[in-house]
PDB file of C-alpha atoms and ligand atoms in Angstrom:
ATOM      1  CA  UNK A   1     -37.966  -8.011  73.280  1.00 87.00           C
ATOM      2  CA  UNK A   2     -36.370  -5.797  75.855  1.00 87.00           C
ATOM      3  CA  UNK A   3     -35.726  -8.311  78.246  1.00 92.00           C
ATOM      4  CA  UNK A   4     -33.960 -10.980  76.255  1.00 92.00           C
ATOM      5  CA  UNK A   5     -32.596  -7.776  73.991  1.00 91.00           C
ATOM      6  CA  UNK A   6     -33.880  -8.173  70.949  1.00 90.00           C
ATOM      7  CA  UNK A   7     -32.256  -5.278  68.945  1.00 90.00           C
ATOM      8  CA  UNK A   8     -35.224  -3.273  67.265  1.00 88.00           C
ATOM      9  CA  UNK A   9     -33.225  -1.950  64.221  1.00 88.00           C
ATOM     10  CA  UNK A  10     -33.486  -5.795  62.882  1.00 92.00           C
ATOM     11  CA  UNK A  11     -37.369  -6.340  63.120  1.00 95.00           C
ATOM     12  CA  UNK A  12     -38.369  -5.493  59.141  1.00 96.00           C
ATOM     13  CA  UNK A  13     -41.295  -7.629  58.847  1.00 98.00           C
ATOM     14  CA  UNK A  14     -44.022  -8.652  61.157  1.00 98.00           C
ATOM     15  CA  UNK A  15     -46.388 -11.498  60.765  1.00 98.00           C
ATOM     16  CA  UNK A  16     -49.410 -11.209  62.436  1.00 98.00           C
ATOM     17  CA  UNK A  17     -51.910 -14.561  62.454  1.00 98.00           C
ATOM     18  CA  UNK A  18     -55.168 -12.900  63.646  1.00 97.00           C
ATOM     19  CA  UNK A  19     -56.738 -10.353  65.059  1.00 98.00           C
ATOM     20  CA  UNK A  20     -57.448 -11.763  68.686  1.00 97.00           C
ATOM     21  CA  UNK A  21     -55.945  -9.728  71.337  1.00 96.00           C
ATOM     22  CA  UNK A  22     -53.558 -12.419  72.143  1.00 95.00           C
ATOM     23  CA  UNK A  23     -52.015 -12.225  69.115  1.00 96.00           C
ATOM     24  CA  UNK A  24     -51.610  -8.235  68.521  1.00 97.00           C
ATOM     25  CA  UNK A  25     -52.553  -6.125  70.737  1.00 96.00           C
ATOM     26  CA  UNK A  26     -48.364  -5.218  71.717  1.00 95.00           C
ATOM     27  CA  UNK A  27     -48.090  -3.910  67.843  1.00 97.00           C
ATOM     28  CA  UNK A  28     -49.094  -0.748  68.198  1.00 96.00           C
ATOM     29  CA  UNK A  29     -47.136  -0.224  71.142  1.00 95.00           C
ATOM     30  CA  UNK A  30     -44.421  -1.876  69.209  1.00 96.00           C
ATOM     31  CA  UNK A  31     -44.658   0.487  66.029  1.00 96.00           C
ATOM     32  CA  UNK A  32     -44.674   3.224  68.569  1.00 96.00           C
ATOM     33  CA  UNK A  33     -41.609   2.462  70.066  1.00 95.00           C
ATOM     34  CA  UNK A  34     -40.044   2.069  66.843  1.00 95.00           C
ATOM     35  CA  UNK A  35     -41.009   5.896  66.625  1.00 96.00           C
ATOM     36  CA  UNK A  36     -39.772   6.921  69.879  1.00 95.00           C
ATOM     37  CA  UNK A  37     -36.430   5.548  69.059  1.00 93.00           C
ATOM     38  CA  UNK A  38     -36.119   7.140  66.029  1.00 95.00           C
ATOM     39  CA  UNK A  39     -36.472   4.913  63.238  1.00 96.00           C
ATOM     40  CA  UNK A  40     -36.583   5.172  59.999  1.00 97.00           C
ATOM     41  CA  UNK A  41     -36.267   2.066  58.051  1.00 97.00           C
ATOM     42  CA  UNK A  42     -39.346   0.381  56.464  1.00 98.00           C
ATOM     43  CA  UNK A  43     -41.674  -1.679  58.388  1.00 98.00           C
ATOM     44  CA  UNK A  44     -43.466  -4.538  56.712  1.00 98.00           C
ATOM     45  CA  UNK A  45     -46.245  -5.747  58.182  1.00 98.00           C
ATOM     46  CA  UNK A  46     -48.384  -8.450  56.765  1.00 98.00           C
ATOM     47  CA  UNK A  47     -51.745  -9.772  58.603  1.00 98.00           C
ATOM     48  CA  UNK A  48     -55.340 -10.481  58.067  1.00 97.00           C
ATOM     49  CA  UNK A  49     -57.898  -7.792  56.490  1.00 96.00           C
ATOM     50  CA  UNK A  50     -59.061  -5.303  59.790  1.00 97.00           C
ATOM     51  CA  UNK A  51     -55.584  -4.613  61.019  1.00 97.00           C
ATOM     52  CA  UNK A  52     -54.462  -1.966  58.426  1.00 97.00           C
ATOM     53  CA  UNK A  53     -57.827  -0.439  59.862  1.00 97.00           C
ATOM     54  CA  UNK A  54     -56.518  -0.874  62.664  1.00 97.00           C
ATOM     55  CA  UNK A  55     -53.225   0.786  62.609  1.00 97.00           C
ATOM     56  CA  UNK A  56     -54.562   3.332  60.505  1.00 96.00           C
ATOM     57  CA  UNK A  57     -57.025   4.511  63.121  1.00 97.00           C
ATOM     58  CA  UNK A  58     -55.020   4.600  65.843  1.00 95.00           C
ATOM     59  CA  UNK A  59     -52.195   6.697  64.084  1.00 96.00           C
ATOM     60  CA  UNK A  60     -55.401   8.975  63.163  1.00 96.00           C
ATOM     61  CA  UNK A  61     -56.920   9.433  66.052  1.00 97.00           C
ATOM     62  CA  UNK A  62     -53.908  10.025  68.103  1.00 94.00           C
ATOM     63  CA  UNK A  63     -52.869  12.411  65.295  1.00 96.00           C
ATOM     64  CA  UNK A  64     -49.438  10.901  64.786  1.00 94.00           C
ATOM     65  CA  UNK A  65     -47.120  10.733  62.047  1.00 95.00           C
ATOM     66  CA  UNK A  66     -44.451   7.958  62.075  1.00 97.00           C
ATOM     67  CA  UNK A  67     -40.765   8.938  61.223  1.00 96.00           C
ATOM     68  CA  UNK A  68     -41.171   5.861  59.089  1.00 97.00           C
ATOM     69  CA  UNK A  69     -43.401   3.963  56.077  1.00 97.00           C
ATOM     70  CA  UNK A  70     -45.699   1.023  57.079  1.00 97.00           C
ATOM     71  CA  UNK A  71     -46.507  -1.409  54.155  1.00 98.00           C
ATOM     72  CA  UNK A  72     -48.930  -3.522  54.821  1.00 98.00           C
ATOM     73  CA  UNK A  73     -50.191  -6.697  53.324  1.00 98.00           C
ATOM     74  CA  UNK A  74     -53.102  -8.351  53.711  1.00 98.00           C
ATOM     75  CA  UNK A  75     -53.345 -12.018  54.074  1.00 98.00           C
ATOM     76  CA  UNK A  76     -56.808 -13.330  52.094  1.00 97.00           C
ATOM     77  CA  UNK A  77     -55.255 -16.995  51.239  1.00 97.00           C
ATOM     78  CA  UNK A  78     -53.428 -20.329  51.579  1.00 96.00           C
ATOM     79  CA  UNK A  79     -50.289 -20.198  50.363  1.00 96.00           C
ATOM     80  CA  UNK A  80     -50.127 -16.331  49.577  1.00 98.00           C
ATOM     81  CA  UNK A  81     -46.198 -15.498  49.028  1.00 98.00           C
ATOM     82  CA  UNK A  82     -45.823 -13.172  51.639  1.00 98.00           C
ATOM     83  CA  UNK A  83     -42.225 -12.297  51.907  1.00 98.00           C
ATOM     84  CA  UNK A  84     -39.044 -13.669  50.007  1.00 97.00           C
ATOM     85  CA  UNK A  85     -35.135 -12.790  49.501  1.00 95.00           C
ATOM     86  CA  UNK A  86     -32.228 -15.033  47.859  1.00 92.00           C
ATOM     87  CA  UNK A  87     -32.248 -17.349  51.092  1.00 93.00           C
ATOM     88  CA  UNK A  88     -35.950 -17.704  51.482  1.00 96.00           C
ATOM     89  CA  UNK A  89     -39.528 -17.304  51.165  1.00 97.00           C
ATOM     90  CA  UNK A  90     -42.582 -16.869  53.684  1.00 98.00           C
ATOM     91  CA  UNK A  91     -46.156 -17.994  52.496  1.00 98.00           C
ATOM     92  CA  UNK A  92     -49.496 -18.134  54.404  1.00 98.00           C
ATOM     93  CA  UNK A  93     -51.059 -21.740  55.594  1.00 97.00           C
ATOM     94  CA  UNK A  94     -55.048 -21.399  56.133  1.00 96.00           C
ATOM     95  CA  UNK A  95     -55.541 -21.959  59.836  1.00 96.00           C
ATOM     96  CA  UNK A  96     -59.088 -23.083  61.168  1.00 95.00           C
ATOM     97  CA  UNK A  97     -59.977 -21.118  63.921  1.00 96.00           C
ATOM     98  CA  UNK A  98     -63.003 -18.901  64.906  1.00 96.00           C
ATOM     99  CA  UNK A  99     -61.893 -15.739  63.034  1.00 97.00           C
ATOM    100  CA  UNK A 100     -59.668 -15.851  59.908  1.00 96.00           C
ATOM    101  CA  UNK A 101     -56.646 -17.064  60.647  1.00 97.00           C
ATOM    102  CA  UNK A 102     -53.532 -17.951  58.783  1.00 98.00           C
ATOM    103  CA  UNK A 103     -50.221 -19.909  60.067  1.00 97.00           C
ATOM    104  CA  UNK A 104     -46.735 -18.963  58.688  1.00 98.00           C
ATOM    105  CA  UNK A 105     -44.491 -21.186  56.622  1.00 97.00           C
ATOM    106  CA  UNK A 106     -40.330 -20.142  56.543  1.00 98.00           C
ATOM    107  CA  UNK A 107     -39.096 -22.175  53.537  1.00 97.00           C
ATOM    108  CA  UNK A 108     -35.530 -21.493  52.785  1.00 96.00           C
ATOM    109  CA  UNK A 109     -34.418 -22.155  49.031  1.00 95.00           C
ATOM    110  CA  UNK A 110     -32.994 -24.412  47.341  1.00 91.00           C
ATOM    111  CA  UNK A 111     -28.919 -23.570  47.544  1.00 90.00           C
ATOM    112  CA  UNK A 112     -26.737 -25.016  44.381  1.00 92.00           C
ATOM    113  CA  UNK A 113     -23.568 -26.779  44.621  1.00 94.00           C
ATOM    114  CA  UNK A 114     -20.619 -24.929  46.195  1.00 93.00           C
ATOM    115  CA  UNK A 115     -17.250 -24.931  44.065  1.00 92.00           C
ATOM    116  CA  UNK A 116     -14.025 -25.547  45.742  1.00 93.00           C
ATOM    117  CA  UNK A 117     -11.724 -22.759  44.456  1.00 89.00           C
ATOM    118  CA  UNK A 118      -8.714 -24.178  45.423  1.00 91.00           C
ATOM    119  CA  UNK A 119      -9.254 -27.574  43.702  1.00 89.00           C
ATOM    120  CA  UNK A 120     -10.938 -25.671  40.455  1.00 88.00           C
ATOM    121  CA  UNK A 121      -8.441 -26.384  37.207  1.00 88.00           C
ATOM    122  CA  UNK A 122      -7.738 -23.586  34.973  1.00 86.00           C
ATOM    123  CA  UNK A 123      -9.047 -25.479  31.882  1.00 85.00           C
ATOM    124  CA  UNK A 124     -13.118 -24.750  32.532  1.00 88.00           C
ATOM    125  CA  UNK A 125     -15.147 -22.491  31.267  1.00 89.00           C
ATOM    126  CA  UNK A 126     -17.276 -20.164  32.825  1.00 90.00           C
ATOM    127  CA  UNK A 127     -20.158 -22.165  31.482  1.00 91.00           C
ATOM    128  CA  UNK A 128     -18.734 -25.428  32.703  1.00 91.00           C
ATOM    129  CA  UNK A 129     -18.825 -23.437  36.383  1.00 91.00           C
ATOM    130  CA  UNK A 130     -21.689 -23.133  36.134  1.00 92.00           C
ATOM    131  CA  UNK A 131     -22.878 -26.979  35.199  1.00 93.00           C
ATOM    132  CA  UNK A 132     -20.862 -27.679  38.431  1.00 93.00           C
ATOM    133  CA  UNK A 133     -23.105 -25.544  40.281  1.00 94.00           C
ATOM    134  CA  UNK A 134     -26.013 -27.203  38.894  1.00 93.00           C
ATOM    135  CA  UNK A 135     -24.636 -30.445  40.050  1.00 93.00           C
ATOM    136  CA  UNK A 136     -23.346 -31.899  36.628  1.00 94.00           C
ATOM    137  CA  UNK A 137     -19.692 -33.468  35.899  1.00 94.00           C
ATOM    138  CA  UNK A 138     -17.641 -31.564  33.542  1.00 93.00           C
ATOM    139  CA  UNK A 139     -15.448 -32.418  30.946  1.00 91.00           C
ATOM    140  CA  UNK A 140     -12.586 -29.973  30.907  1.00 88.00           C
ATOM    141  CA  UNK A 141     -10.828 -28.150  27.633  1.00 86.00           C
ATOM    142  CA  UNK A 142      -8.124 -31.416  27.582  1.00 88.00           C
ATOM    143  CA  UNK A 143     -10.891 -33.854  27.526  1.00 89.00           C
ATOM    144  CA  UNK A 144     -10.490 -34.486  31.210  1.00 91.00           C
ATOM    145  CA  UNK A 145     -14.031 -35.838  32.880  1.00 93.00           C
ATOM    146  CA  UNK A 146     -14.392 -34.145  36.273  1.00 93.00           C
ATOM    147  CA  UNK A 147     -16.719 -35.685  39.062  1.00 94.00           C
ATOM    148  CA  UNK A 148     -18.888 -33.029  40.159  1.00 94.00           C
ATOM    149  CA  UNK A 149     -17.444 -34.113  43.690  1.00 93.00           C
ATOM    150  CA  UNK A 150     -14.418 -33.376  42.815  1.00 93.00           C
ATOM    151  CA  UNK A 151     -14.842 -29.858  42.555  1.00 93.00           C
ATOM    152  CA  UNK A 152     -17.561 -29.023  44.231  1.00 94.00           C
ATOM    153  CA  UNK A 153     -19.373 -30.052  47.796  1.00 93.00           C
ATOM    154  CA  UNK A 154     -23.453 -30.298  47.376  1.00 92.00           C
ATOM    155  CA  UNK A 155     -26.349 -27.575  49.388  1.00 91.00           C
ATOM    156  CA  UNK A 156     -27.782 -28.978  52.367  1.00 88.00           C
ATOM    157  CA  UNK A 157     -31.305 -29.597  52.100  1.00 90.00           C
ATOM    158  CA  UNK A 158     -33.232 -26.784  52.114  1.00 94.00           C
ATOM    159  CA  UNK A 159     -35.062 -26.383  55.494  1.00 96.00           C
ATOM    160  CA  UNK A 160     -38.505 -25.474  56.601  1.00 97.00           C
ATOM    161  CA  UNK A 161     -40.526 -24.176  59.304  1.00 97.00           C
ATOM    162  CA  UNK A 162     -44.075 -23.922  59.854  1.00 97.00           C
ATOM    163  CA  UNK A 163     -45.527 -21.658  62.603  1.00 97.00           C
ATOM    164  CA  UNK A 164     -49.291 -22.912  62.906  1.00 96.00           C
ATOM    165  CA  UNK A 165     -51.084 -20.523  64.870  1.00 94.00           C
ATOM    166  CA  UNK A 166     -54.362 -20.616  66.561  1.00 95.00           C
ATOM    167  CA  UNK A 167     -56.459 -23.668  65.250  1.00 96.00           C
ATOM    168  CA  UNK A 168     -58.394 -26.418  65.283  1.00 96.00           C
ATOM    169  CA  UNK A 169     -56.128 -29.690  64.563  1.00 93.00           C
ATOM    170  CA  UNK A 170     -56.183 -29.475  60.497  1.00 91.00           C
ATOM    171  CA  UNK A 171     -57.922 -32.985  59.689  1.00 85.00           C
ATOM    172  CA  UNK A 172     -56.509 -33.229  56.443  1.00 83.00           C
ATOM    173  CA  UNK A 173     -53.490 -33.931  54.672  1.00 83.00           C
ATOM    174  CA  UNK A 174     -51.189 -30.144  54.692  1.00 90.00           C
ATOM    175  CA  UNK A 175     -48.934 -31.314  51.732  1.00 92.00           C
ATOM    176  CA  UNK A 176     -46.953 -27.749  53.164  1.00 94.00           C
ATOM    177  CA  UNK A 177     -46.174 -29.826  56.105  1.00 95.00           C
ATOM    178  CA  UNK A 178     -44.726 -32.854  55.291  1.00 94.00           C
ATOM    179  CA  UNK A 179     -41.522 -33.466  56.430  1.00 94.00           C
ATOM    180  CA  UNK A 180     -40.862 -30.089  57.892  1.00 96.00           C
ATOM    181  CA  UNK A 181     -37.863 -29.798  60.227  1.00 97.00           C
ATOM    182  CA  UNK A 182     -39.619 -27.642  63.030  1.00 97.00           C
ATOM    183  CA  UNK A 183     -43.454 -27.046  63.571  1.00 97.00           C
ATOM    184  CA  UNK A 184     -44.774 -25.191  66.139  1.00 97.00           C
ATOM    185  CA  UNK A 185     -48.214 -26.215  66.976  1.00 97.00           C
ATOM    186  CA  UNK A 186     -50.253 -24.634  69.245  1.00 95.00           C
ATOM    187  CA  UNK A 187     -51.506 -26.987  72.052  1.00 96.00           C
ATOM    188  CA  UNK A 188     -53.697 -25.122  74.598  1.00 95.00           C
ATOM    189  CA  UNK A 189     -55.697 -28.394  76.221  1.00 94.00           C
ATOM    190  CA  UNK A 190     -55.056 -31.510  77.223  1.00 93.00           C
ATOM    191  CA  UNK A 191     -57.197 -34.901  76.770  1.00 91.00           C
ATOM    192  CA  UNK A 192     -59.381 -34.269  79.071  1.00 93.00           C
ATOM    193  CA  UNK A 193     -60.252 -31.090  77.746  1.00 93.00           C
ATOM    194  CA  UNK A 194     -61.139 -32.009  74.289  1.00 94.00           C
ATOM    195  CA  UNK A 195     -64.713 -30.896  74.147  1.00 95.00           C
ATOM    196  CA  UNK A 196     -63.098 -27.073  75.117  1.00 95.00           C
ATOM    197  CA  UNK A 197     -60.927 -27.752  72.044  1.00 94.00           C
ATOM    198  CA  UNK A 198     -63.574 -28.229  69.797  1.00 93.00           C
ATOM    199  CA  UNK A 199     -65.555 -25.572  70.944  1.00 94.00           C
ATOM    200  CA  UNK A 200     -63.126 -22.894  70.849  1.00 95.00           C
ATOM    201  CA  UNK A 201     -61.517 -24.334  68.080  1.00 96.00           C
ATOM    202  CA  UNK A 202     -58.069 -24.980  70.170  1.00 95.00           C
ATOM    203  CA  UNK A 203     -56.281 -28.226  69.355  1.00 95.00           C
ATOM    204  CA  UNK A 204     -54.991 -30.113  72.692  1.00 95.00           C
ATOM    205  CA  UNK A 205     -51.594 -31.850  73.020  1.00 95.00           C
ATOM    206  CA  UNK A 206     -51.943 -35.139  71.399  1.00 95.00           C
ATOM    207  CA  UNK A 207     -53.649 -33.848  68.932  1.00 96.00           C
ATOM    208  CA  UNK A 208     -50.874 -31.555  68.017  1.00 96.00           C
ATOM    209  CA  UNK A 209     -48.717 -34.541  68.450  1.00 96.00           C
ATOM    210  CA  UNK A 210     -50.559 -36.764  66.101  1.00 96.00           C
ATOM    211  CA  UNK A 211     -50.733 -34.452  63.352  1.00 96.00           C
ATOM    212  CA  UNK A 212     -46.930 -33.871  63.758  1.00 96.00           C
ATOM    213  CA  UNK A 213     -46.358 -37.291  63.470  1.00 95.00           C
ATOM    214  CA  UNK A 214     -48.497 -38.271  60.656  1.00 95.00           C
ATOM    215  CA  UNK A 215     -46.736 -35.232  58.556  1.00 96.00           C
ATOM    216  CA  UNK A 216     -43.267 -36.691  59.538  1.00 95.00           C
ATOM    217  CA  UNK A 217     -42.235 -33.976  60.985  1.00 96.00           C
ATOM    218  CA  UNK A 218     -39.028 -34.030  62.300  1.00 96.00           C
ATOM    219  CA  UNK A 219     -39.383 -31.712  65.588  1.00 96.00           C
ATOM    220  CA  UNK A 220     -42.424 -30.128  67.401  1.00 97.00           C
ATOM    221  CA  UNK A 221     -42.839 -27.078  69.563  1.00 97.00           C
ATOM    222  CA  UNK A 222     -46.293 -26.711  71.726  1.00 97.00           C
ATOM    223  CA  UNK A 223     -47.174 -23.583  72.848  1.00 95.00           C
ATOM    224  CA  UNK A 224     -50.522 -20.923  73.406  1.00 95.00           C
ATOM    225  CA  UNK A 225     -51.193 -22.648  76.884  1.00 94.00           C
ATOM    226  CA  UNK A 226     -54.773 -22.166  78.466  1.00 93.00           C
ATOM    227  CA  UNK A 227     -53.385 -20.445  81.337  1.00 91.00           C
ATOM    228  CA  UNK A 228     -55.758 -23.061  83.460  1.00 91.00           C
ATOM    229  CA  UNK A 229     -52.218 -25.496  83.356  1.00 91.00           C
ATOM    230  CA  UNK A 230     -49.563 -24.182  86.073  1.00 88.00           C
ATOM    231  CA  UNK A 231     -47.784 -26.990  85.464  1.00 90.00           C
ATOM    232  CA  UNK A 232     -47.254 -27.412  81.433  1.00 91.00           C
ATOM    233  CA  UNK A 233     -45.422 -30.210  81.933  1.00 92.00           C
ATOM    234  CA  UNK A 234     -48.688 -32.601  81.958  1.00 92.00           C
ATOM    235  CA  UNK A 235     -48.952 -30.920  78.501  1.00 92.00           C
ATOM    236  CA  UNK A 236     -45.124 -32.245  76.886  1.00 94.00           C
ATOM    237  CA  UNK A 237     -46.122 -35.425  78.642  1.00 94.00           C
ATOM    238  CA  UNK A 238     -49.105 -36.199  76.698  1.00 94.00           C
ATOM    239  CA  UNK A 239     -47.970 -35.028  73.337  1.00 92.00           C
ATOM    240  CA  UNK A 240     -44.415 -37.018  73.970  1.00 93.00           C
ATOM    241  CA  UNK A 241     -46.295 -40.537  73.884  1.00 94.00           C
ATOM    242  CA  UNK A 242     -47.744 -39.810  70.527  1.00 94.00           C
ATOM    243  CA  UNK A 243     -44.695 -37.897  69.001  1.00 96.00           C
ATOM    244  CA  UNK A 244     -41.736 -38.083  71.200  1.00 95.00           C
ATOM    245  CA  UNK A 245     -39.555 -35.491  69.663  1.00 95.00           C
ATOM    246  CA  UNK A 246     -41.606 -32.427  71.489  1.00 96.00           C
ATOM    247  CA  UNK A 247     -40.708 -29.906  72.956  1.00 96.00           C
ATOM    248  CA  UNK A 248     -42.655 -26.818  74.873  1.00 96.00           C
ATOM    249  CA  UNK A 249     -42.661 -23.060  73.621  1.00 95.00           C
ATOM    250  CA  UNK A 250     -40.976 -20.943  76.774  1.00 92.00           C
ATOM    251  CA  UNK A 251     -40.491 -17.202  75.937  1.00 89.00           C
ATOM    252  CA  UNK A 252     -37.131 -16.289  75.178  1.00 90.00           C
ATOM    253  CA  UNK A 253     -35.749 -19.599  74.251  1.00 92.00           C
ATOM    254  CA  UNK A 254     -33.734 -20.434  71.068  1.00 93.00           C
ATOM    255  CA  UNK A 255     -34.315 -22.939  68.866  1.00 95.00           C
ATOM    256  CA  UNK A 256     -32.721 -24.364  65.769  1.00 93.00           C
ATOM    257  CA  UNK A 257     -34.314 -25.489  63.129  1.00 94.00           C
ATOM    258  CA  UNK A 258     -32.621 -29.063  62.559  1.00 90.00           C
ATOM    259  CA  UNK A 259     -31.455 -30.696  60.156  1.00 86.00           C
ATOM    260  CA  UNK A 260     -33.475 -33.363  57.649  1.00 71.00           C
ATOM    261  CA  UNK A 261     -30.056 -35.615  58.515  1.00 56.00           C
ATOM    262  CA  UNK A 262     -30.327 -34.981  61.944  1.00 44.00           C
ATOM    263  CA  UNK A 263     -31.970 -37.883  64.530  1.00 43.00           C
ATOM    264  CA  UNK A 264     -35.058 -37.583  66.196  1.00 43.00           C
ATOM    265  CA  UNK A 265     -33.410 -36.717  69.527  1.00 42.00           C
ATOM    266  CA  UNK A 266     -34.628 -34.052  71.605  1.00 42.00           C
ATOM    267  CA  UNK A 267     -31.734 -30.790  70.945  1.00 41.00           C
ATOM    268  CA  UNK A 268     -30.646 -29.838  74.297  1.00 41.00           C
ATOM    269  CA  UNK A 269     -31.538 -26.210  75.120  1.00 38.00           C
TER     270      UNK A 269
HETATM  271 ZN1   ZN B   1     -57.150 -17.020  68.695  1.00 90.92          ZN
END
């Protein structure tokens, strides 16, 4: 966070998968530092069943108390609602890995249609407003039919990503992930590998890249590379000939979540 500044002050909620070190063993140094620097906003912190333990006996132990409140939630199933304001709404996807483990999915909402002030007529009502923000023509106090069009200019489709953590490839249909715009997958073998995979239950690259494809997903990101690969690129490779629009996980990049209009083209970053 401190090298590609990532200002503290706007970290509210953390979502942490499972309780490998891997995965959170830089929180408590995290909600430390949060201390240090003198916050005091509220800290949301939602993760499996252990970590509020966790936290708990640290602070304890080390007889500390935080210039802030910690709420914590714990994750205990698919599709929990974990998190949600007017632009959108985090839930919980049931990961299968060796410990319990749960992916995140970012759904943003449903928008409604955006009136165009400067074309509005003086003759509607506030209810009739409000049918064009639902969508619906209007028929103003003259008699006048409006196109919806007209007046106002339709949401984009509401976007979603899915952050799958640590897992076995899911073998069946995730309804959840159909047609998302951006999954990231992890992807810690390749091929040859695939017996690893199973046994650790890791999912390798074409694996990833299958189940991307068969949910129509519109972009994938691999990443949680066994650190056995120097060279990841072997890794994009074999996941790009099952699902070419892939791309790999490198700390401290930025990527957009596209589009459902958008191509399947690769975004340059
Ligand atoms: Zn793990």
């Amino acid at each position: 966070m401190l090298r590609h500044q990532v200002r503290y002050n706007r970290i509210n909620h953390i979502f942490i998968s499972h309780l490998h070190g891997d995965h959170y063993l830089g929180l408590m140094g995290l909600i430390f530092t949060f201390h240090l620097q003198g916050r005091t906003d509220d800290l949301y912190i939602s993760g499996p069943s252990g970590l509020d333990e966790i936290i708990s006996l640290q602070l304890k132990h080390s007889d500390s108390v935080l210039n802030y409140q910690i709420h914590f939630q714990r994750i205990v199933e698919d599709g929990q609602l974990l998190f949600e304001n007017e632009d959108i709404q985090v839930t919980s996807m049931e990961m299968n890995h060796r410990i319990p483990c749960f992916g995140f999915v970012f759904a943003e909402k449903q928008r409604r249609h955006k009136i165009i002030r400067e074309k509005l007529p003086e003759t509607l009502s506030r209810e009739q407003m409000l049918q064009l923000k639902d969508g619906l023509d209007v028929v103003d106090s003259n008699g006048k039919l409006w196109a919806n069009s007209e007046l106002a200019t339709p949401p984009l489709v509401p976007r979603k990503y899915i952050y799958a953590a640590d897992t076995r490839v899911l073998s069946k249909q995730c309804k959840v992930v159909e047609n998302c715009n951006l999954l990231y997958h992890e992807a810690t073998f390749t091929n040859e590998m695939q017996a690893r995979a199973e046994a650790t239950f890791h999912s390798t690259a074409s694996e990833a890249a299958m189940f991307a494809e068969r949910h129509h997903v519109k972009k994938l990101i691999l990443g949680h590379f066994s650190s056995r690969y120097q060279d990841v690129s072997l890794v994009l490779e074999e996941a790009s000939t099952n699902f070419s629009n892939t791309v790999l996980a490198i700390e401290g990049q930025v990527y957009e979540v596209p589009n459902g209009t958008e191509n399947h083209e690769p975004l340059a970053s």
